[in-house]
Coordinates of N, CA and C in Angstrom, one line a residue:
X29 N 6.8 12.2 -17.1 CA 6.6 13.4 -16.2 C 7.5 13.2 -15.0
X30 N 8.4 14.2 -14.5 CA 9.1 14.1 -13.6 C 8.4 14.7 -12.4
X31 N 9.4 14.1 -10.7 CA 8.0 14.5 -10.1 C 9.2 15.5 -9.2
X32 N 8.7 16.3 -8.9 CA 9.8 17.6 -8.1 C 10.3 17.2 -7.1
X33 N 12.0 17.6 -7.2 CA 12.0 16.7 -6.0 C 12.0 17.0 -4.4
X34 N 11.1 18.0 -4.2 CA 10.7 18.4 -2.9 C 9.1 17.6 -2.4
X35 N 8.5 16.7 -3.4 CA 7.3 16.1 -3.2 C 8.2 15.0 -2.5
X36 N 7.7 14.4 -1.1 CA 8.0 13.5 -0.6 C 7.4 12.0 -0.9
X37 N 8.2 11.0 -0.1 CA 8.0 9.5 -0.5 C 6.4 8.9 -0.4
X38 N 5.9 9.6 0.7 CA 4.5 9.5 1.1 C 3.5 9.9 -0.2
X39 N 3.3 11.2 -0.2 CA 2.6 11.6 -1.4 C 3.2 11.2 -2.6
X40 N 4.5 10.7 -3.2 CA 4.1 10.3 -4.6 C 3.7 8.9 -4.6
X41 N 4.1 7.9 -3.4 CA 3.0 6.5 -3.5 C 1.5 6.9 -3.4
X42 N 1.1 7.7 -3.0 CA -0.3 7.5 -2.7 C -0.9 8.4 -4.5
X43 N 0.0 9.1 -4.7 CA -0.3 9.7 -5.8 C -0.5 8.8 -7.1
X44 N 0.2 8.1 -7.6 CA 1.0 6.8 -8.2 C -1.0 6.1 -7.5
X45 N -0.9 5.7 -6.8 CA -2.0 4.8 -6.4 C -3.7 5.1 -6.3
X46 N -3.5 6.5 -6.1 CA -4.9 6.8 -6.0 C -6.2 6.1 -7.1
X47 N -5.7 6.0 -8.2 CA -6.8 5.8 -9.2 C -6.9 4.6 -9.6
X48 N -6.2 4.1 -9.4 CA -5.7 2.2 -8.9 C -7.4 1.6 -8.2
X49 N -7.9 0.9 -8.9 CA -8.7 -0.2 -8.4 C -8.2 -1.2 -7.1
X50 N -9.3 -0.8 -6.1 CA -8.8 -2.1 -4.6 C -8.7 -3.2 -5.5
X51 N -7.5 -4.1 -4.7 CA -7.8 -5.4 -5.0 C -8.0 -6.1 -4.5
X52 N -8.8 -7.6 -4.3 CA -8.8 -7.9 -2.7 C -7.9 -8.6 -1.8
X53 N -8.3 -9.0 -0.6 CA -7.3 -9.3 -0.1 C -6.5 -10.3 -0.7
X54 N -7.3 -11.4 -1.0 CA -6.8 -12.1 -0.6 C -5.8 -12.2 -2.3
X55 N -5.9 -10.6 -2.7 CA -4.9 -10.3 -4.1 C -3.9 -10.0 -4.0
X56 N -3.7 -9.5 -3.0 CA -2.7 -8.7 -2.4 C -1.4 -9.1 -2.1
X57 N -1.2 -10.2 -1.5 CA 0.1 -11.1 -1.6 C -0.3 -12.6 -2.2
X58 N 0.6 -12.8 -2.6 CA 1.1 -14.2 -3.4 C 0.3 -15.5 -2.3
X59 N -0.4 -16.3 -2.7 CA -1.4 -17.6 -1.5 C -0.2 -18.3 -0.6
X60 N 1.6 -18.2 -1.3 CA 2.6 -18.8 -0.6 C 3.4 -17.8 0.4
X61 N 2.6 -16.9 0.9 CA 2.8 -15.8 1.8 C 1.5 -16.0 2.8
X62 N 1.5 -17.5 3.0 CA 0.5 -17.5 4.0 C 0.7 -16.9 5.5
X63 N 0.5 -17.0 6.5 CA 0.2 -16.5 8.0 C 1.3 -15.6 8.1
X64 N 2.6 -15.3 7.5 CA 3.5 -14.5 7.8 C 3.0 -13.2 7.6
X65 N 2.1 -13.4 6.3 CA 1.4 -12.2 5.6 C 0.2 -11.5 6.1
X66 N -0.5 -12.1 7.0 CA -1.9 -12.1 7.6 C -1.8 -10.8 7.8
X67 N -0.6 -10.1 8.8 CA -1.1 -8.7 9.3 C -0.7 -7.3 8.3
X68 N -0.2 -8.1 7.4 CA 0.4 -7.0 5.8 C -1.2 -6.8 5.1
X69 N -1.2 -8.6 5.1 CA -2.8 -8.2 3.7 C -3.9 -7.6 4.6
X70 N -4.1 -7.5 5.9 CA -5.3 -7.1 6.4 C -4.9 -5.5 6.6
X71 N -3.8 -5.1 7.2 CA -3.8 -4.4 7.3 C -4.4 -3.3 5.9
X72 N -3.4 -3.7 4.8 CA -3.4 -3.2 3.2 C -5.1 -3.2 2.5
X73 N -5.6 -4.4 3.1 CA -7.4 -4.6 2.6 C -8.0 -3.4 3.4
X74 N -7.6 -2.9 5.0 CA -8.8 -2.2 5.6 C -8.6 -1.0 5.3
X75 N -7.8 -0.4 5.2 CA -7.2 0.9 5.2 C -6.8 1.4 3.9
X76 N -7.3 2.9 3.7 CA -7.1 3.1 2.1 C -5.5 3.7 2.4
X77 N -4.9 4.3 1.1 CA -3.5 4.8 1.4 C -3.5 5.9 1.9
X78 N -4.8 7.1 2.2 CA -4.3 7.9 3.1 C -4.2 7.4 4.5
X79 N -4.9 6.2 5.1 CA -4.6 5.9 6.3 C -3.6 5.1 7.1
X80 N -2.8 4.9 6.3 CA -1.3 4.3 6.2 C -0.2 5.3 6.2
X81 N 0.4 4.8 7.3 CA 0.9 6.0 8.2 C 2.9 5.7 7.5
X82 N 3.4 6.4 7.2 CA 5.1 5.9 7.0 C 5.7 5.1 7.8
X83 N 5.4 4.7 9.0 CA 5.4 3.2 9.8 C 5.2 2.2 8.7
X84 N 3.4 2.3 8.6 CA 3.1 0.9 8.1 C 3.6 0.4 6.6
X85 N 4.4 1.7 5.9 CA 5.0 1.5 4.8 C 6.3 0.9 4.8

């Protein structure tokens, strides 16, 4: 399926993701992405993808 291309970057990740099972955090990056990663995976664990702003992307 092609996706039109006036749908922007925002909505087709979140689109793509919606139906996607959380995983948890500590799934979310690789265990050898320790402390650098801390404010990626918490951020990514608390907040669903509508609350993730094209900053945090």
């Amino acid at each position: 399926m092609q996706v039109p291309p006036d749908k922007n970057l925002k909505a087709r990740l979140f689109n793509t993701f919606a139906l996607r099972p959380r995983p948890l955090a500590t799934q979310i990056l690789r265990p050898a992405v320790n402390y650098e990663g801390d404010r990626l995976r918490e951020l990514l664990a608390t907040n669903t993808s509508t609350e993730l702003s094209v900053y945090d992307l």
